[in-house]
PDB file of C-alpha atoms in Angstrom:
ATOM      1  CA  UNK A   1     -26.780 -44.434 -12.444  1.00  0.00           C
ATOM      2  CA  UNK A   2     -26.177 -40.665 -12.884  1.00  0.00           C
ATOM      3  CA  UNK A   3     -25.815 -40.575 -16.640  1.00  0.00           C
ATOM      4  CA  UNK A   4     -28.577 -40.284 -19.142  1.00  0.00           C
ATOM      5  CA  UNK A   5     -28.191 -42.469 -22.162  1.00  0.00           C
ATOM      6  CA  UNK A   6     -28.415 -40.669 -25.490  1.00  0.00           C
ATOM      7  CA  UNK A   7     -31.477 -41.202 -27.561  1.00  0.00           C
ATOM      8  CA  UNK A   8     -31.057 -42.966 -30.841  1.00  0.00           C
ATOM      9  CA  UNK A   9     -29.123 -40.954 -33.438  1.00  0.00           C
ATOM     10  CA  UNK A  10     -27.495 -38.593 -30.875  1.00  0.00           C
ATOM     11  CA  UNK A  11     -23.905 -38.775 -29.774  1.00  0.00           C
ATOM     12  CA  UNK A  12     -22.543 -37.622 -26.424  1.00  0.00           C
ATOM     13  CA  UNK A  13     -19.676 -35.125 -26.291  1.00  0.00           C
ATOM     14  CA  UNK A  14     -16.847 -34.991 -23.794  1.00  0.00           C
ATOM     15  CA  UNK A  15     -18.726 -32.708 -21.353  1.00  0.00           C
ATOM     16  CA  UNK A  16     -21.882 -34.778 -21.377  1.00  0.00           C
ATOM     17  CA  UNK A  17     -23.695 -32.426 -23.779  1.00  0.00           C
ATOM     18  CA  UNK A  18     -25.672 -33.849 -26.624  1.00  0.00           C
ATOM     19  CA  UNK A  19     -24.031 -32.920 -29.875  1.00  0.00           C
ATOM     20  CA  UNK A  20     -27.404 -32.026 -31.392  1.00  0.00           C
ATOM     21  CA  UNK A  21     -27.846 -29.253 -28.766  1.00  0.00           C
ATOM     22  CA  UNK A  22     -24.288 -27.934 -28.929  1.00  0.00           C
ATOM     23  CA  UNK A  23     -24.149 -25.282 -31.646  1.00  0.00           C
ATOM     24  CA  UNK A  24     -20.453 -24.402 -31.529  1.00  0.00           C
ATOM     25  CA  UNK A  25     -17.963 -26.712 -29.882  1.00  0.00           C
ATOM     26  CA  UNK A  26     -15.721 -25.052 -27.317  1.00  0.00           C
ATOM     27  CA  UNK A  27     -12.601 -25.838 -29.297  1.00  0.00           C
ATOM     28  CA  UNK A  28     -13.903 -23.987 -32.358  1.00  0.00           C
ATOM     29  CA  UNK A  29     -14.514 -20.623 -30.629  1.00  0.00           C
ATOM     30  CA  UNK A  30     -12.408 -17.819 -32.054  1.00  0.00           C
ATOM     31  CA  UNK A  31      -9.685 -16.576 -29.768  1.00  0.00           C
ATOM     32  CA  UNK A  32     -10.062 -12.993 -28.567  1.00  0.00           C
ATOM     33  CA  UNK A  33      -7.027 -10.798 -28.180  1.00  0.00           C
ATOM     34  CA  UNK A  34      -6.848  -7.451 -26.474  1.00  0.00           C
ATOM     35  CA  UNK A  35      -5.277  -4.663 -28.495  1.00  0.00           C
ATOM     36  CA  UNK A  36      -4.985  -2.446 -25.440  1.00  0.00           C
ATOM     37  CA  UNK A  37      -1.653  -1.918 -23.783  1.00  0.00           C
ATOM     38  CA  UNK A  38      -1.185  -3.314 -20.260  1.00  0.00           C
ATOM     39  CA  UNK A  39      -1.280   0.201 -18.802  1.00  0.00           C
ATOM     40  CA  UNK A  40      -4.627   0.929 -20.483  1.00  0.00           C
ATOM     41  CA  UNK A  41      -6.031  -2.340 -19.199  1.00  0.00           C
ATOM     42  CA  UNK A  42      -4.886  -1.598 -15.652  1.00  0.00           C
ATOM     43  CA  UNK A  43      -6.658   1.772 -15.671  1.00  0.00           C
ATOM     44  CA  UNK A  44      -9.979  -0.062 -16.120  1.00  0.00           C
ATOM     45  CA  UNK A  45      -9.422  -2.292 -13.106  1.00  0.00           C
ATOM     46  CA  UNK A  46     -12.248  -3.086 -10.728  1.00  0.00           C
ATOM     47  CA  UNK A  47     -12.020  -0.973  -7.550  1.00  0.00           C
ATOM     48  CA  UNK A  48     -10.967  -2.566  -4.290  1.00  0.00           C
ATOM     49  CA  UNK A  49     -14.027  -2.453  -2.037  1.00  0.00           C
ATOM     50  CA  UNK A  50     -13.987  -2.225   1.740  1.00  0.00           C
ATOM     51  CA  UNK A  51     -17.528  -3.217   2.695  1.00  0.00           C
ATOM     52  CA  UNK A  52     -19.788  -1.837   5.432  1.00  0.00           C
ATOM     53  CA  UNK A  53     -19.074  -4.778   7.718  1.00  0.00           C
ATOM     54  CA  UNK A  54     -15.284  -4.371   7.462  1.00  0.00           C
ATOM     55  CA  UNK A  55     -13.160  -2.390   9.907  1.00  0.00           C
ATOM     56  CA  UNK A  56      -9.433  -1.897   9.256  1.00  0.00           C
ATOM     57  CA  UNK A  57      -6.843  -0.649  11.714  1.00  0.00           C
ATOM     58  CA  UNK A  58      -3.708   0.309   9.804  1.00  0.00           C
ATOM     59  CA  UNK A  59      -2.708   2.002   6.585  1.00  0.00           C
ATOM     60  CA  UNK A  60      -4.296   1.112   3.243  1.00  0.00           C
ATOM     61  CA  UNK A  61      -2.299   1.536   0.009  1.00  0.00           C
ATOM     62  CA  UNK A  62      -3.308   0.877  -3.597  1.00  0.00           C
ATOM     63  CA  UNK A  63      -2.194   2.041  -7.034  1.00  0.00           C
ATOM     64  CA  UNK A  64      -5.776   1.838  -8.278  1.00  0.00           C
ATOM     65  CA  UNK A  65      -9.228   2.802  -7.058  1.00  0.00           C
ATOM     66  CA  UNK A  66     -10.566   2.100  -3.580  1.00  0.00           C
ATOM     67  CA  UNK A  67     -14.200   2.274  -2.528  1.00  0.00           C
ATOM     68  CA  UNK A  68     -14.716   2.442   1.234  1.00  0.00           C
ATOM     69  CA  UNK A  69     -18.065   1.709   2.853  1.00  0.00           C
ATOM     70  CA  UNK A  70     -16.632   0.493   6.169  1.00  0.00           C
ATOM     71  CA  UNK A  71     -14.280   1.942   8.784  1.00  0.00           C
ATOM     72  CA  UNK A  72     -10.556   2.646   8.535  1.00  0.00           C
ATOM     73  CA  UNK A  73      -8.352   3.821  11.373  1.00  0.00           C
ATOM     74  CA  UNK A  74      -5.209   4.713   9.480  1.00  0.00           C
ATOM     75  CA  UNK A  75      -4.004   6.510   6.392  1.00  0.00           C
ATOM     76  CA  UNK A  76      -5.220   5.816   2.850  1.00  0.00           C
ATOM     77  CA  UNK A  77      -2.943   6.320  -0.164  1.00  0.00           C
ATOM     78  CA  UNK A  78      -4.333   5.397  -3.577  1.00  0.00           C
ATOM     79  CA  UNK A  79      -5.002   6.540  -7.128  1.00  0.00           C
ATOM     80  CA  UNK A  80      -8.712   7.229  -6.691  1.00  0.00           C
ATOM     81  CA  UNK A  81     -10.878   7.098  -3.568  1.00  0.00           C
ATOM     82  CA  UNK A  82     -14.639   6.946  -3.116  1.00  0.00           C
ATOM     83  CA  UNK A  83     -15.838   7.159   0.482  1.00  0.00           C
ATOM     84  CA  UNK A  84     -19.418   5.875   0.682  1.00  0.00           C
ATOM     85  CA  UNK A  85     -22.303   7.209   2.792  1.00  0.00           C
ATOM     86  CA  UNK A  86     -21.519   5.022   5.815  1.00  0.00           C
ATOM     87  CA  UNK A  87     -17.724   5.176   5.576  1.00  0.00           C
ATOM     88  CA  UNK A  88     -15.615   6.446   8.466  1.00  0.00           C
ATOM     89  CA  UNK A  89     -11.930   7.288   8.107  1.00  0.00           C
ATOM     90  CA  UNK A  90      -9.786   8.341  11.057  1.00  0.00           C
ATOM     91  CA  UNK A  91      -6.534   9.257   9.327  1.00  0.00           C
ATOM     92  CA  UNK A  92      -5.009  11.033   6.380  1.00  0.00           C
ATOM     93  CA  UNK A  93      -6.110  10.582   2.781  1.00  0.00           C
ATOM     94  CA  UNK A  94      -3.839  10.991  -0.272  1.00  0.00           C
ATOM     95  CA  UNK A  95      -5.282  10.327  -3.747  1.00  0.00           C
ATOM     96  CA  UNK A  96      -5.551  11.963  -7.146  1.00  0.00           C
ATOM     97  CA  UNK A  97      -9.368  11.892  -7.048  1.00  0.00           C
ATOM     98  CA  UNK A  98     -11.234  11.966  -3.733  1.00  0.00           C
ATOM     99  CA  UNK A  99     -15.028  11.838  -3.447  1.00  0.00           C
ATOM    100  CA  UNK A 100     -16.345  11.999   0.122  1.00  0.00           C
ATOM    101  CA  UNK A 101     -19.881  10.976   1.047  1.00  0.00           C
ATOM    102  CA  UNK A 102     -19.071   9.700   4.531  1.00  0.00           C
ATOM    103  CA  UNK A 103     -16.981  10.915   7.470  1.00  0.00           C
ATOM    104  CA  UNK A 104     -13.268  11.806   7.533  1.00  0.00           C
ATOM    105  CA  UNK A 105     -11.350  12.970  10.585  1.00  0.00           C
ATOM    106  CA  UNK A 106      -7.923  13.812   9.202  1.00  0.00           C
ATOM    107  CA  UNK A 107      -6.251  15.620   6.345  1.00  0.00           C
ATOM    108  CA  UNK A 108      -7.123  15.126   2.681  1.00  0.00           C
ATOM    109  CA  UNK A 109      -4.669  15.687  -0.181  1.00  0.00           C
ATOM    110  CA  UNK A 110      -5.815  15.343  -3.747  1.00  0.00           C
ATOM    111  CA  UNK A 111      -5.771  16.828  -7.203  1.00  0.00           C
ATOM    112  CA  UNK A 112      -9.580  16.777  -7.343  1.00  0.00           C
ATOM    113  CA  UNK A 113     -11.512  16.689  -4.055  1.00  0.00           C
ATOM    114  CA  UNK A 114     -15.312  16.600  -3.874  1.00  0.00           C
ATOM    115  CA  UNK A 115     -17.291  16.817  -0.631  1.00  0.00           C
ATOM    116  CA  UNK A 116     -20.806  15.652  -1.394  1.00  0.00           C
ATOM    117  CA  UNK A 117     -23.920  16.840   0.453  1.00  0.00           C
ATOM    118  CA  UNK A 118     -23.920  14.140   3.141  1.00  0.00           C
ATOM    119  CA  UNK A 119     -20.150  14.289   3.857  1.00  0.00           C
ATOM    120  CA  UNK A 120     -18.587  15.257   7.190  1.00  0.00           C
ATOM    121  CA  UNK A 121     -14.914  16.294   7.117  1.00  0.00           C
ATOM    122  CA  UNK A 122     -12.872  17.485  10.084  1.00  0.00           C
ATOM    123  CA  UNK A 123      -9.369  18.294   8.907  1.00  0.00           C
ATOM    124  CA  UNK A 124      -7.344  20.259   6.411  1.00  0.00           C
ATOM    125  CA  UNK A 125      -7.665  19.820   2.658  1.00  0.00           C
ATOM    126  CA  UNK A 126      -4.806  20.495   0.225  1.00  0.00           C
ATOM    127  CA  UNK A 127      -6.092  20.371  -3.329  1.00  0.00           C
ATOM    128  CA  UNK A 128      -5.753  21.511  -6.900  1.00  0.00           C
ATOM    129  CA  UNK A 129      -9.536  21.557  -7.356  1.00  0.00           C
ATOM    130  CA  UNK A 130     -12.139  21.520  -4.551  1.00  0.00           C
ATOM    131  CA  UNK A 131     -15.922  21.190  -4.834  1.00  0.00           C
ATOM    132  CA  UNK A 132     -18.174  21.374  -1.779  1.00  0.00           C
ATOM    133  CA  UNK A 133     -21.849  20.606  -2.251  1.00  0.00           C
ATOM    134  CA  UNK A 134     -24.543  22.340  -0.237  1.00  0.00           C
ATOM    135  CA  UNK A 135     -25.181  20.391   2.954  1.00  0.00           C
ATOM    136  CA  UNK A 136     -21.611  19.110   3.332  1.00  0.00           C
ATOM    137  CA  UNK A 137     -19.927  19.670   6.703  1.00  0.00           C
ATOM    138  CA  UNK A 138     -16.319  20.856   6.556  1.00  0.00           C
ATOM    139  CA  UNK A 139     -14.296  22.097   9.503  1.00  0.00           C
ATOM    140  CA  UNK A 140     -10.669  22.834   8.770  1.00  0.00           C
ATOM    141  CA  UNK A 141      -8.479  24.746   6.382  1.00  0.00           C
ATOM    142  CA  UNK A 142      -8.357  24.365   2.637  1.00  0.00           C
ATOM    143  CA  UNK A 143      -5.346  25.337   0.604  1.00  0.00           C
ATOM    144  CA  UNK A 144      -4.931  25.262  -3.145  1.00  0.00           C
ATOM    145  CA  UNK A 145      -1.686  23.808  -4.458  1.00  0.00           C
ATOM    146  CA  UNK A 146      -0.389  23.066  -7.938  1.00  0.00           C
ATOM    147  CA  UNK A 147       1.132  19.826  -6.617  1.00  0.00           C
ATOM    148  CA  UNK A 148      -0.836  18.657  -3.562  1.00  0.00           C
ATOM    149  CA  UNK A 149       0.442  15.092  -3.897  1.00  0.00           C
ATOM    150  CA  UNK A 150       4.087  16.186  -4.065  1.00  0.00           C
ATOM    151  CA  UNK A 151       3.821  17.943  -0.714  1.00  0.00           C
ATOM    152  CA  UNK A 152       2.946  14.774   1.174  1.00  0.00           C
ATOM    153  CA  UNK A 153       6.149  14.850   3.216  1.00  0.00           C
ATOM    154  CA  UNK A 154       5.427  18.267   4.769  1.00  0.00           C
ATOM    155  CA  UNK A 155       2.633  18.501   7.355  1.00  0.00           C
ATOM    156  CA  UNK A 156      -0.475  20.334   6.164  1.00  0.00           C
ATOM    157  CA  UNK A 157      -0.163  23.259   8.582  1.00  0.00           C
ATOM    158  CA  UNK A 158       3.630  23.578   8.571  1.00  0.00           C
ATOM    159  CA  UNK A 159       5.125  26.768   7.257  1.00  0.00           C
ATOM    160  CA  UNK A 160       8.522  26.822   5.551  1.00  0.00           C
ATOM    161  CA  UNK A 161       9.799  29.214   8.246  1.00  0.00           C
ATOM    162  CA  UNK A 162       9.190  26.692  11.030  1.00  0.00           C
ATOM    163  CA  UNK A 163      11.354  23.999   9.458  1.00  0.00           C
ATOM    164  CA  UNK A 164      14.812  23.618  10.883  1.00  0.00           C
ATOM    165  CA  UNK A 165      14.115  25.501  14.104  1.00  0.00           C
ATOM    166  CA  UNK A 166      15.044  23.838  17.380  1.00  0.00           C
ATOM    167  CA  UNK A 167      12.318  22.713  19.753  1.00  0.00           C
ATOM    168  CA  UNK A 168      11.590  25.054  22.626  1.00  0.00           C
ATOM    169  CA  UNK A 169      12.040  23.385  26.031  1.00  0.00           C
ATOM    170  CA  UNK A 170      11.445  19.875  24.679  1.00  0.00           C
ATOM    171  CA  UNK A 171       8.063  20.721  23.168  1.00  0.00           C
ATOM    172  CA  UNK A 172       7.612  20.828  19.394  1.00  0.00           C
ATOM    173  CA  UNK A 173       6.765  24.251  18.013  1.00  0.00           C
ATOM    174  CA  UNK A 174       3.305  24.603  16.610  1.00  0.00           C
ATOM    175  CA  UNK A 175       3.702  26.460  13.309  1.00  0.00           C
ATOM    176  CA  UNK A 176       0.087  26.859  12.245  1.00  0.00           C
ATOM    177  CA  UNK A 177      -1.879  26.907  15.456  1.00  0.00           C
ATOM    178  CA  UNK A 178      -3.981  24.021  14.062  1.00  0.00           C
ATOM    179  CA  UNK A 179      -4.520  21.167  16.453  1.00  0.00           C
ATOM    180  CA  UNK A 180      -4.512  17.940  14.428  1.00  0.00           C
ATOM    181  CA  UNK A 181      -5.986  15.753  17.194  1.00  0.00           C
ATOM    182  CA  UNK A 182      -9.507  14.421  16.600  1.00  0.00           C
ATOM    183  CA  UNK A 183     -12.274  16.437  18.220  1.00  0.00           C
ATOM    184  CA  UNK A 184     -12.848  15.509  21.846  1.00  0.00           C
ATOM    185  CA  UNK A 185      -9.277  14.318  22.413  1.00  0.00           C
ATOM    186  CA  UNK A 186      -7.366  16.425  24.912  1.00  0.00           C
ATOM    187  CA  UNK A 187      -3.664  17.081  25.098  1.00  0.00           C
ATOM    188  CA  UNK A 188      -1.728  16.097  28.199  1.00  0.00           C
ATOM    189  CA  UNK A 189       1.020  18.602  28.927  1.00  0.00           C
ATOM    190  CA  UNK A 190       3.493  17.493  31.607  1.00  0.00           C
ATOM    191  CA  UNK A 191       4.311  20.003  34.357  1.00  0.00           C
ATOM    192  CA  UNK A 192       7.559  21.934  34.020  1.00  0.00           C
ATOM    193  CA  UNK A 193      10.500  20.888  36.100  1.00  0.00           C
ATOM    194  CA  UNK A 194      11.543  23.334  38.823  1.00  0.00           C
ATOM    195  CA  UNK A 195      14.358  25.547  37.648  1.00  0.00           C
TER     196      UNK A 195
END
């Protein structure tokens, strides 16, 4: 009913192909072997893509490359990061290579950081190399460091002198004067208790 009978002189192969049309049988194909080491192969991995229609609340971690075209409310830690034109990140970014075309509200740490013309960054940048194209919006502090990824544990604006000091009257001391809250968010300071 669903099979076509071979014409005279033709034989049918296992997959339903006519042997006259099949130039090289599947079983006779030469095997291909990769001479690259596993680490070299992993460096050519396809990037993980967060599409325009995707919104993530939480931290995103990868050893490889991430391309973001959607929204992330949380921190990103990866090997290489490309933030597309319509991307929005509300959180910190840590990567060896960072290319920003979209919007970031939070700190960026990277060996090589590039803010392209259409980018909008509100937050501090700690970098080994920084490139800002004409037309990019950047509001924050930038600081060059020989090891920006190794300083991840210390806050961007913290000074070494402020570490180890006790808090004054239950409020944390502000070492840098930089307010890390997103723009438009206000701080609520409780009234002091009567002494």
